[in-house]
PDB file of C-alpha atoms in Angstrom:
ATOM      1  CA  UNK A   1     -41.534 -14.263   9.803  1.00 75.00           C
ATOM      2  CA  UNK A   2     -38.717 -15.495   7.418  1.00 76.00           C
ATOM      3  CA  UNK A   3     -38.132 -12.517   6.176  1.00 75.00           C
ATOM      4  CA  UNK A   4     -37.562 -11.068   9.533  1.00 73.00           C
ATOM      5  CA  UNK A   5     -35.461 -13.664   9.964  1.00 72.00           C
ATOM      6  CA  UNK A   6     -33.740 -13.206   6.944  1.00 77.00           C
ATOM      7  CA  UNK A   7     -33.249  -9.602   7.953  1.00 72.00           C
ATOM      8  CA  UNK A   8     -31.378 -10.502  11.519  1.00 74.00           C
ATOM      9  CA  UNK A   9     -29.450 -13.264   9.726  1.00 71.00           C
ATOM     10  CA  UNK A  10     -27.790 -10.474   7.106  1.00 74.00           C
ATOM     11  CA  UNK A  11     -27.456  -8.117   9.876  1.00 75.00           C
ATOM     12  CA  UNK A  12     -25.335 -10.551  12.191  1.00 73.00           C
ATOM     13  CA  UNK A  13     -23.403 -11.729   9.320  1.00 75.00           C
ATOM     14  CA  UNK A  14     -22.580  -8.128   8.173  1.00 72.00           C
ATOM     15  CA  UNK A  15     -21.892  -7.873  11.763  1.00 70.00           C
ATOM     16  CA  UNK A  16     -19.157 -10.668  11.727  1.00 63.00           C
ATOM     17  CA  UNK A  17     -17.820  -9.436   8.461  1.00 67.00           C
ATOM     18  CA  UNK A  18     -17.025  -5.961   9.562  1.00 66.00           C
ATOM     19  CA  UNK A  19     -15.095  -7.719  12.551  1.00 65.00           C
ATOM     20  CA  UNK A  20     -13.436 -10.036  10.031  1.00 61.00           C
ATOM     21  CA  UNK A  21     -11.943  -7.212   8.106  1.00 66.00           C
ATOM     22  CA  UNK A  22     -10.909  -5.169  11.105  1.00 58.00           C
ATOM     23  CA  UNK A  23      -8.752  -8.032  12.231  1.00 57.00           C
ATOM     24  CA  UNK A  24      -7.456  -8.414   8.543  1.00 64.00           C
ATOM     25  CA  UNK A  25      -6.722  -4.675   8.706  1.00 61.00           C
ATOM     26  CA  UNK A  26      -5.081  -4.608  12.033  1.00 56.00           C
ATOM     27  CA  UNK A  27      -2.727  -7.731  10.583  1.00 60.00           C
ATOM     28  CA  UNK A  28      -1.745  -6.000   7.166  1.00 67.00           C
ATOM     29  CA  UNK A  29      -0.597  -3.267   9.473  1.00 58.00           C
ATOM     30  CA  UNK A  30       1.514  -5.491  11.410  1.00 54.00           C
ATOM     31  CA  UNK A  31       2.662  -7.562   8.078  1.00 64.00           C
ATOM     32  CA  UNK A  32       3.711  -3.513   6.366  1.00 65.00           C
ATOM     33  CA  UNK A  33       5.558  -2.447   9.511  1.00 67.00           C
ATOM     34  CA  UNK A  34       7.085  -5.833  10.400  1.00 70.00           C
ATOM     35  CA  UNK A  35       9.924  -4.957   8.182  1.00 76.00           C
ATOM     36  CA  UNK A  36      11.081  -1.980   9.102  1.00 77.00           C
ATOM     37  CA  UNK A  37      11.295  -3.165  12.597  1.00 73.00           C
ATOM     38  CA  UNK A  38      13.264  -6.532  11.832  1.00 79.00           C
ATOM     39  CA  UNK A  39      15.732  -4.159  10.053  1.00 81.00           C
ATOM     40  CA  UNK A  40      16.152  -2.068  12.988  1.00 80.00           C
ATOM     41  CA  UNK A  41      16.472  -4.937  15.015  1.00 84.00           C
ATOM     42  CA  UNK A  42      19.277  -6.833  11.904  1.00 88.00           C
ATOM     43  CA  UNK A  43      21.161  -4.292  11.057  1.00 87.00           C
ATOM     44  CA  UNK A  44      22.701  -2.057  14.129  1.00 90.00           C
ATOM     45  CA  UNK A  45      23.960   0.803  11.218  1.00 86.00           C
ATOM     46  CA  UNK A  46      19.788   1.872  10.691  1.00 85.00           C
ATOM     47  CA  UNK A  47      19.154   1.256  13.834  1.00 87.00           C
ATOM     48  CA  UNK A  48      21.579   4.101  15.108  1.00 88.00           C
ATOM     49  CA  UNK A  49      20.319   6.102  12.209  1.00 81.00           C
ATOM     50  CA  UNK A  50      17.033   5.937  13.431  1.00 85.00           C
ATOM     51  CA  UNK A  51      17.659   6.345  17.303  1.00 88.00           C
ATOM     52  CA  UNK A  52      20.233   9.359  16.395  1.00 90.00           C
ATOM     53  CA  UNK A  53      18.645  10.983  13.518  1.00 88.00           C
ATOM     54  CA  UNK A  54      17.128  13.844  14.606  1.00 88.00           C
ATOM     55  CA  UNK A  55      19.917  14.714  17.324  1.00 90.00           C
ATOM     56  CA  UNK A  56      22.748  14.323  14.120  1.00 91.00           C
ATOM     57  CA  UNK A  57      20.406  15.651  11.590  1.00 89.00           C
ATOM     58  CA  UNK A  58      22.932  19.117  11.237  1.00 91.00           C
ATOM     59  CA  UNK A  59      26.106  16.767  10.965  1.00 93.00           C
ATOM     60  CA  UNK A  60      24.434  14.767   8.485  1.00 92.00           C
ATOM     61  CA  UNK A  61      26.082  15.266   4.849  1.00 94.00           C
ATOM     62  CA  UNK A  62      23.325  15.577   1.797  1.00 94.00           C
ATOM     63  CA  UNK A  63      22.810  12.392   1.296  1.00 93.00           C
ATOM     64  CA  UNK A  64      22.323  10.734   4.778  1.00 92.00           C
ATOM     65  CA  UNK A  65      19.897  14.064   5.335  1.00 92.00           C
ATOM     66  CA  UNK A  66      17.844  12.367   1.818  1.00 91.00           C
ATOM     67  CA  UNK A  67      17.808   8.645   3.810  1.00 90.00           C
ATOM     68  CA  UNK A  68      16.779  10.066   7.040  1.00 91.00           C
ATOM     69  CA  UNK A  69      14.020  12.117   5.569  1.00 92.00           C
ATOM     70  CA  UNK A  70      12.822   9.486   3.558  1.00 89.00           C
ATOM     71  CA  UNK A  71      12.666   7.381   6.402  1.00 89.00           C
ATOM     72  CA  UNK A  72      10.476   9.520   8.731  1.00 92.00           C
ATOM     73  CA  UNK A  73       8.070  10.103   5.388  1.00 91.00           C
ATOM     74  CA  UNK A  74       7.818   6.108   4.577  1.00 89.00           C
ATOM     75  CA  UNK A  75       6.697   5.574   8.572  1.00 90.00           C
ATOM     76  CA  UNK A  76       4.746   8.896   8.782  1.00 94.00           C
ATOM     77  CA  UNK A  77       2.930   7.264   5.196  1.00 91.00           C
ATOM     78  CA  UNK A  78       2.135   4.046   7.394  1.00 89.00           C
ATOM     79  CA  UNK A  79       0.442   5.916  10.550  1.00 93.00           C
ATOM     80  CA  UNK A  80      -1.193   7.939   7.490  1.00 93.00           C
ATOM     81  CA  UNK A  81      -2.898   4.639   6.955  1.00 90.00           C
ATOM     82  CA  UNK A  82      -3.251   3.595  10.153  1.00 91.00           C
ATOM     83  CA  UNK A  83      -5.304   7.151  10.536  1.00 94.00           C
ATOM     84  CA  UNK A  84      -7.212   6.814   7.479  1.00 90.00           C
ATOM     85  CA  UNK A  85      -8.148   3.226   8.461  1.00 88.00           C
ATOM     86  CA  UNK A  86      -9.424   4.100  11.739  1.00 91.00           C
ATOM     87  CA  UNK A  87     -11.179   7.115  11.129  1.00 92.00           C
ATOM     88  CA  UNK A  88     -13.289   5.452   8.152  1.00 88.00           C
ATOM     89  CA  UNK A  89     -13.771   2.923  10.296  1.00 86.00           C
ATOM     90  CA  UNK A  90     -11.770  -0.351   9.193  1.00 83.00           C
ATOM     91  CA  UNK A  91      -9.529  -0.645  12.158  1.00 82.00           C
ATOM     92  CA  UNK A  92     -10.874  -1.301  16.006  1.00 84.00           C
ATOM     93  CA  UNK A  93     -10.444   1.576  18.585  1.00 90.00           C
ATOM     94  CA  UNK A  94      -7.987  -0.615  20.482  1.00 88.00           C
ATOM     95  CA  UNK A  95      -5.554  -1.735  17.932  1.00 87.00           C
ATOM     96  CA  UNK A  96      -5.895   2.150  16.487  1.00 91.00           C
ATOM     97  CA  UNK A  97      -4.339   3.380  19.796  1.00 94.00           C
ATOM     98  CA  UNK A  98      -1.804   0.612  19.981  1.00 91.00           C
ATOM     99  CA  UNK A  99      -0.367   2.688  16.828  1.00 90.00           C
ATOM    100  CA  UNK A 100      -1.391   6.241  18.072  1.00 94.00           C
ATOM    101  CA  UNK A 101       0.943   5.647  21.043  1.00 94.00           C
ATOM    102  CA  UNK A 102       3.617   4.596  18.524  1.00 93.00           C
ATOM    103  CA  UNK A 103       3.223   7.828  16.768  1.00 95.00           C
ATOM    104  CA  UNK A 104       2.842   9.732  19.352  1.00 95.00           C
ATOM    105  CA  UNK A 105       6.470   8.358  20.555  1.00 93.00           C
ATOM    106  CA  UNK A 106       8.083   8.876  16.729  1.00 93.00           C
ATOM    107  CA  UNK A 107       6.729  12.445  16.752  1.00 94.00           C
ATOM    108  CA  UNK A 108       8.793  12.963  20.188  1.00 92.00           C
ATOM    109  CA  UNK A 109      11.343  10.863  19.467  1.00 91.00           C
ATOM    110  CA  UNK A 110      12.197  11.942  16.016  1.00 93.00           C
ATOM    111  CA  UNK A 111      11.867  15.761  16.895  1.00 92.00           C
ATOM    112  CA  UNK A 112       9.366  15.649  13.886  1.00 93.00           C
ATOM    113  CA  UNK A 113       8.790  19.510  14.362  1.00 93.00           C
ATOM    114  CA  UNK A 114      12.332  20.213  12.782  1.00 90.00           C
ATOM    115  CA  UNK A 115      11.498  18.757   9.245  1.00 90.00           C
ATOM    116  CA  UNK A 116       7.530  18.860   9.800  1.00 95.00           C
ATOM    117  CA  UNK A 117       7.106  22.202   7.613  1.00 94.00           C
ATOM    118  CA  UNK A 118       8.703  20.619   4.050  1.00 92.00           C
ATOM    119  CA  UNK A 119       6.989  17.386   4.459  1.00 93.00           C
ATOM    120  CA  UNK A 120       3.344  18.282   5.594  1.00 95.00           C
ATOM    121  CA  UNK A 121       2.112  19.150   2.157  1.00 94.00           C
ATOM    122  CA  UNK A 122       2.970  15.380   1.259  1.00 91.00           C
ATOM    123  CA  UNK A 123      -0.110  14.020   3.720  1.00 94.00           C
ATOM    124  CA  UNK A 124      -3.971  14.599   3.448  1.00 93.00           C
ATOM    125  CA  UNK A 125      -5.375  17.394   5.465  1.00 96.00           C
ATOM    126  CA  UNK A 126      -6.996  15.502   8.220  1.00 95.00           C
ATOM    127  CA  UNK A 127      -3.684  13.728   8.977  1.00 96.00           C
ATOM    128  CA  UNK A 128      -1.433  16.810   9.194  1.00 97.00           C
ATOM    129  CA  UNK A 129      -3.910  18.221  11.492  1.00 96.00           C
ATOM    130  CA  UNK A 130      -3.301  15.139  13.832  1.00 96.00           C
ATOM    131  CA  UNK A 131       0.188  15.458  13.514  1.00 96.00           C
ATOM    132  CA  UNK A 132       0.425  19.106  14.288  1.00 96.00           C
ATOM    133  CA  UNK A 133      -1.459  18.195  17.062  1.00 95.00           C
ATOM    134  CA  UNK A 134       0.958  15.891  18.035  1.00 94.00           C
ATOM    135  CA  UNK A 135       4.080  17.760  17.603  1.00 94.00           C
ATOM    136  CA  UNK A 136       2.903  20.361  19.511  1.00 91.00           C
ATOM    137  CA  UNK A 137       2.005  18.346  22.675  1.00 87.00           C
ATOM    138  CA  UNK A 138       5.270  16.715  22.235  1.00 78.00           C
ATOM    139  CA  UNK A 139       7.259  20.080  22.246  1.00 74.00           C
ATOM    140  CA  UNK A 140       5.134  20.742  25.482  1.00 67.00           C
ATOM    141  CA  UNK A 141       6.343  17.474  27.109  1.00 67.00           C
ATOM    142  CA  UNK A 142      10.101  17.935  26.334  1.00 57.00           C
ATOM    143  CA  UNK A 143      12.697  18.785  28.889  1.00 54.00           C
ATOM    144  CA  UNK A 144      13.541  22.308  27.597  1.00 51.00           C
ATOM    145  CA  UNK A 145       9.493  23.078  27.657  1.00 47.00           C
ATOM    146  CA  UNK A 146       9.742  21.698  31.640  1.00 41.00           C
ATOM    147  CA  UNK A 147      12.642  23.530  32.738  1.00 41.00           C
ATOM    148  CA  UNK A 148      10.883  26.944  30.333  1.00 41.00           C
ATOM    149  CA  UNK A 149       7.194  26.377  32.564  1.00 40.00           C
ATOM    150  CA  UNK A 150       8.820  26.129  36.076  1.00 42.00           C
ATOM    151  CA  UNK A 151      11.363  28.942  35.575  1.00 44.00           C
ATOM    152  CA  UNK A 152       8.560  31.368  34.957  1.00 47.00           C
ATOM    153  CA  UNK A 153       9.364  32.160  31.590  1.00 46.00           C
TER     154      UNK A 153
END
């Protein structure tokens, strides 16, 4: 009997321990990305880099085309996480789709499809594939793909 006990014991405290670290993982997230976001929020020169990147990405000289690239890598290397995390496991299904939303919006947002092909071979496999998948439903939701479906084309 105690060591049936001890058995349930282990497995309800293995069971609060994989909770604890989930809810550490889901606040490192917030901690790495909590940054960025205060800058967008401080400084209204990234923030209009960010909101008009992709749109001025061909009037961009060499240099702002460098920041604005490395930009959409350093987030896309966060949601890498936030992928990896989730799919071994580490982060909760909820807080996971709190951040696949948020992705989902930076792939549309960012027109990621335009620099998509030179960065891909910087991600693991798994992670591309999710992104491809995103950036095509995204290219399927945008106005031009709208007005291309109900003209017959």
């Amino acid at each position: 009997i105690a060591l049936f006990v001890s058995v349930i014991l282990l497995i309800l405290e293995l069971r609060v321990n994989n909770r604890l670290v989930r809810a550490a993982n889901t606040q490192a997230l917030v901690s790495l990305s909590s940054p960025f976001n205060l800058a967008l929020i401080q400084d209204r020169k990234i923030a209009e880099f960010y909101a008009r990147g992709a749109t001025n990405l061909m009037e961009m000289d060499e240099i702002d085309k460098y920041r604005y690239k490395a930009l959409l890598i350093w987030w896309l290397i966060f949601h890498e996480n936030v992928f990896f995390q989730w799919r071994e496991g580490l982060l909760a299904n909820h807080s996971y789709q709190a951040w696949a939303n948020e992705l989902k919006q930076f792939v549309k947002q960012q027109k990621l499809w335009l620099q998509w092909d030179d960065m891909k071979n910087s991600f693991e496999k798994a992670f591309v594939v999710h992104v491809e998948q995103l950036i095509k439903d995204g290219q399927a939701e945008s106005p031009a793909a709208r007005v291309r479906s109900t003209s017959g084309e």
